[in-house]
Structures are given as structure tokens and as C-alpha cells.
Tab-separated table of C-alpha atoms in Angstrom:
chain	number	residue	atom	x	y	z
A	975	MET	CA	2.913	-7.194	-13.608
A	976	LYS	CA	2.921	-4.701	-16.489
A	977	LEU	CA	0.200	-3.331	-17.969
A	978	SER	CA	-0.447	-0.590	-20.372
A	979	ARG	CA	0.156	3.543	-19.913
A	980	ILE	CA	-3.666	3.791	-19.612
A	981	TRP	CA	-4.354	1.440	-17.365
A	982	ALA	CA	-2.853	2.294	-14.529
A	983	PRO	CA	-3.976	5.586	-14.259
A	984	LEU	CA	-7.654	5.009	-14.731
A	985	GLY	CA	-6.973	2.452	-11.981
A	986	LEU	CA	-5.675	5.167	-9.492
A	987	ALA	CA	-8.507	7.563	-10.658
A	988	ALA	CA	-11.356	5.089	-10.054
A	989	THR	CA	-9.748	4.654	-6.384
A	990	VAL	CA	-9.869	8.017	-5.899
A	991	LEU	CA	-12.922	8.860	-7.113
A	992	LEU	CA	-14.517	5.564	-4.323
A	993	ALA	CA	-12.288	6.785	-1.401
A	994	ALA	CA	-13.507	10.449	-1.483
A	995	PRO	CA	-16.958	9.907	-0.552
A	996	PHE	CA	-15.449	7.635	2.416
A	997	GLY	CA	-13.639	10.802	3.524
A	998	ALA	CA	-16.696	12.882	3.523
A	999	SER	CA	-18.969	10.610	5.449
A	1000	ALA	CA	-16.469	9.367	8.153
A	1001	GLN	CA	-16.595	9.675	11.861
A	1002	GLN	CA	-12.755	9.983	12.832
A	1003	ALA	CA	-9.206	10.065	11.678
A	1004	PRO	CA	-7.915	6.319	11.945
A	1005	SER	CA	-4.553	6.572	14.014
A	1006	TYR	CA	-3.649	2.999	14.944
A	1007	ASN	CA	0.174	1.663	13.830
A	1008	TYR	CA	0.684	-2.047	12.284
A	1009	ILE	CA	2.921	-4.603	11.243
A	1010	GLY	CA	1.964	-7.183	8.552
A	1011	LEU	CA	2.879	-10.028	6.468
A	1012	GLY	CA	1.141	-10.587	3.096
A	1013	GLY	CA	1.729	-11.452	-0.499
A	1014	GLY	CA	1.927	-9.421	-3.855
A	1015	ASP	CA	3.133	-9.477	-7.521
A	1016	ASP	CA	6.799	-9.162	-5.985
A	1017	GLY	CA	6.169	-12.290	-3.646
A	1018	PHE	CA	6.273	-12.824	0.039
A	1019	VAL	CA	5.531	-9.333	1.515
A	1020	VAL	CA	6.449	-7.616	5.248
A	1021	ASN	CA	4.669	-3.832	5.409
A	1022	GLY	CA	3.072	-1.632	7.819
A	1023	LYS	CA	2.064	1.111	8.881
A	1024	LEU	CA	3.260	3.942	11.248
A	1025	SER	CA	0.904	7.222	11.574
A	1026	VAL	CA	3.358	10.427	11.575
A	1027	ALA	CA	0.195	13.298	12.144
A	1028	ASP	CA	-3.179	13.768	11.417
A	1029	ASN	CA	-4.301	11.590	8.871
A	1030	ILE	CA	-0.999	11.138	7.817
A	1031	SER	CA	1.305	7.947	7.679
A	1032	ILE	CA	4.211	6.073	5.910
A	1033	ARG	CA	3.295	2.743	4.813
A	1034	PRO	CA	6.810	0.874	4.207
A	1035	GLU	CA	6.977	-2.547	2.248
A	1036	VAL	CA	9.715	-5.107	1.584
A	1037	ALA	CA	9.021	-8.336	-0.618
A	1038	THR	CA	11.199	-10.876	-2.079
A	1039	ASP	CA	10.053	-13.573	-4.521
A	1040	PHE	CA	12.750	-16.279	-2.952
A	1041	ASP	CA	14.430	-16.509	-6.240
A	1042	PHE	CA	17.834	-15.043	-5.717
A	1043	ASP	CA	19.295	-15.951	-8.795
A	1044	ASP	CA	17.457	-12.763	-10.638
A	1045	SER	CA	18.309	-9.283	-10.679
A	1046	GLU	CA	15.524	-8.054	-8.334
A	1047	ASP	CA	16.715	-9.964	-4.840
A	1048	VAL	CA	14.227	-7.779	-2.928
A	1049	SER	CA	11.814	-4.595	-3.772
A	1050	TYR	CA	10.623	-1.602	-1.237
A	1051	LEU	CA	8.049	0.767	-1.278
A	1052	VAL	CA	8.022	3.738	1.288
A	1053	PRO	CA	5.000	5.846	0.391
A	1054	ILE	CA	3.971	9.052	2.477
A	1055	THR	CA	0.115	8.077	2.357
A	1056	TYR	CA	-2.945	10.597	3.532
A	1057	ASP	CA	-5.459	8.415	5.602
A	1058	PHE	CA	-9.166	9.175	4.985
A	1059	ASN	CA	-11.149	8.961	7.765
A	1060	SER	CA	-12.607	5.697	8.992
A	1061	VAL	CA	-16.053	4.591	7.603
A	1062	GLU	CA	-17.291	2.212	10.489
A	1063	PHE	CA	-19.798	-0.396	10.454
A	1064	GLY	CA	-20.166	-1.427	14.215
A	1065	ASN	CA	-17.020	-2.834	15.487
A	1066	GLN	CA	-15.447	-2.705	11.827
A	1067	ALA	CA	-14.354	0.081	10.018
A	1068	LEU	CA	-12.458	0.562	6.421
A	1069	ASN	CA	-9.842	3.096	5.808
A	1070	PRO	CA	-8.858	4.541	2.439
A	1071	PHE	CA	-5.920	6.030	2.016
A	1072	LEU	CA	-3.740	7.585	-1.178
A	1073	GLY	CA	-0.342	8.506	-1.354
A	1074	ALA	CA	3.106	8.791	-3.235
A	1075	GLY	CA	6.752	7.576	-2.431
A	1076	ILE	CA	9.723	5.653	-3.512
A	1077	THR	CA	9.631	2.308	-4.471
A	1078	GLY	CA	12.705	0.301	-6.399
A	1079	ASP	CA	14.699	-2.786	-6.042
A	1080	ILE	CA	17.821	-4.327	-4.488
A	1081	GLY	CA	19.891	-6.521	-6.150
A	1082	GLU	CA	22.252	-6.441	-9.153
A	1083	ASP	CA	20.529	-4.092	-10.860
A	1084	SER	CA	19.301	-1.651	-7.747
A	1085	ASP	CA	16.910	1.714	-8.868
A	1086	ILE	CA	14.895	3.601	-7.048
A	1087	GLU	CA	11.823	5.191	-8.935
A	1088	PHE	CA	8.909	7.314	-7.982
A	1089	ALA	CA	5.580	5.831	-6.869
A	1090	LEU	CA	2.171	6.225	-6.906
A	1091	VAL	CA	-0.035	4.160	-4.299
A	1092	ALA	CA	-3.906	3.408	-3.326
A	1093	GLY	CA	-5.304	1.370	-0.850
A	1094	GLY	CA	-7.114	0.546	2.033
A	1095	ASP	CA	-7.185	-0.919	5.541
A	1096	TYR	CA	-9.763	-3.238	6.818
A	1097	ARG	CA	-10.216	-3.657	10.991
A	1098	PHE	CA	-12.129	-6.675	11.594
A	1099	ALA	CA	-10.952	-7.232	15.175
A	1100	GLU	CA	-9.528	-4.959	17.947
A	1101	LYS	CA	-5.863	-5.977	17.069
A	1102	TYR	CA	-6.109	-7.040	13.373
A	1103	VAL	CA	-6.423	-4.931	10.169
A	1104	ALA	CA	-6.570	-6.550	6.348
A	1105	ASN	CA	-4.497	-4.308	4.347
A	1106	ALA	CA	-4.455	-4.168	0.631
A	1107	SER	CA	-2.745	-1.827	-2.167
A	1108	VAL	CA	-2.300	-1.111	-5.302
A	1109	ASN	CA	1.048	0.824	-6.698
A	1110	TYR	CA	1.861	2.782	-9.686
A	1111	ALA	CA	5.525	3.581	-11.056
A	1112	PRO	CA	4.962	5.559	-13.890
A	1113	PHE	CA	8.252	6.644	-14.681
A	1114	ALA	CA	9.722	3.024	-14.725
A	1115	ASP	CA	10.290	0.679	-18.071
A	1116	ASN	CA	6.851	-0.242	-19.188
A	1117	ASP	CA	4.878	1.644	-16.056
A	1118	GLU	CA	5.109	-1.117	-13.362
A	1119	VAL	CA	1.724	-1.531	-11.855
A	1120	GLY	CA	2.046	-3.932	-8.345
A	1121	PHE	CA	-0.369	-5.138	-5.654
A	1122	THR	CA	-0.029	-6.283	-1.938
A	1123	VAL	CA	-2.405	-7.916	0.039
A	1124	GLY	CA	-1.900	-8.883	3.538
A	1125	LEU	CA	-2.945	-9.359	7.577
A	1126	GLY	CA	-1.368	-6.913	10.089
A	1127	TYR	CA	-1.328	-6.756	13.936
A	1128	LEU	CA	-1.889	-3.450	15.548
A	1129	PHE	CA	-0.093	-2.075	18.293
């Protein structure tokens, strides 16, 4: 999905402004890990979260559209994120995050780009989380903007 140069930065700025109050009113830092499945603009997605320090995580993601005739066989995203403190709703919690890392494609035209990432995890059960994120590669051809939604199992 391609968007103009102005819409992606505005979307990321809006996400930051919306996530900032969550960190101020939160009660605890999220410290869970998960592996998940989902979908996005690049097709089927396997993603996860690995906490490495207080409020810092690595959120790797691999995607494929199963159309191996094109040059973009597999897409990847490996951001390091700042995890804002949890906003709890009883036994459920919203955990917004913001970060940066690398993204690219593995295939005939392999590449690597810088990426910005924003999103959130919604813990709706003891061992499950729904996740969504938007990523923006500002230096890629045509300012690539992508999204991912999925479900994860906590470990």
C-alpha cells in the first residue's frame, strides 16, 4: 500500500500523541513475550514480541503473500520498540508501543530499509493478545506504509 509523503508522518505523529497519555496514566510496565499469526498488506504474517529490558522490546515479523512468482517472496520487519505502560481494564490491558528498526524484502530484488513502527497489544485473556501495528519506511521508493493485525500466544 503506497501513500503520499504527507499522510504517513501525520499518521505516526497522531499515534504518538494518542499513546503519550497512556504512558502517563499507566500502572505497570508490560513484560510479556508472545508468538503470533496474522495478516497484513504483505499477506500472511508470523510475528512476536521479546522483552529485552524495562519497556524495551524486539518485535520481529515475517510476511509472505504466497505468490512466489514475484520479486517480493518474503518481507521482514525487525524493530526495537519502547513499550508504554499498560492501561488496564479489569483483567484486560492495552499496551501501546513506538519504535524503529529495519524492514525489507528477501527475493529477486532483496533490500533493506529503515522503518518506524507504532501500534498496540490488547491483552484480552491470560495467555492471548491481539496486536496491530503500522510501519513506515520513509526512505523506501514511494514511502512505503504497511500494517499488520494478528493474535498472539503469551509465553
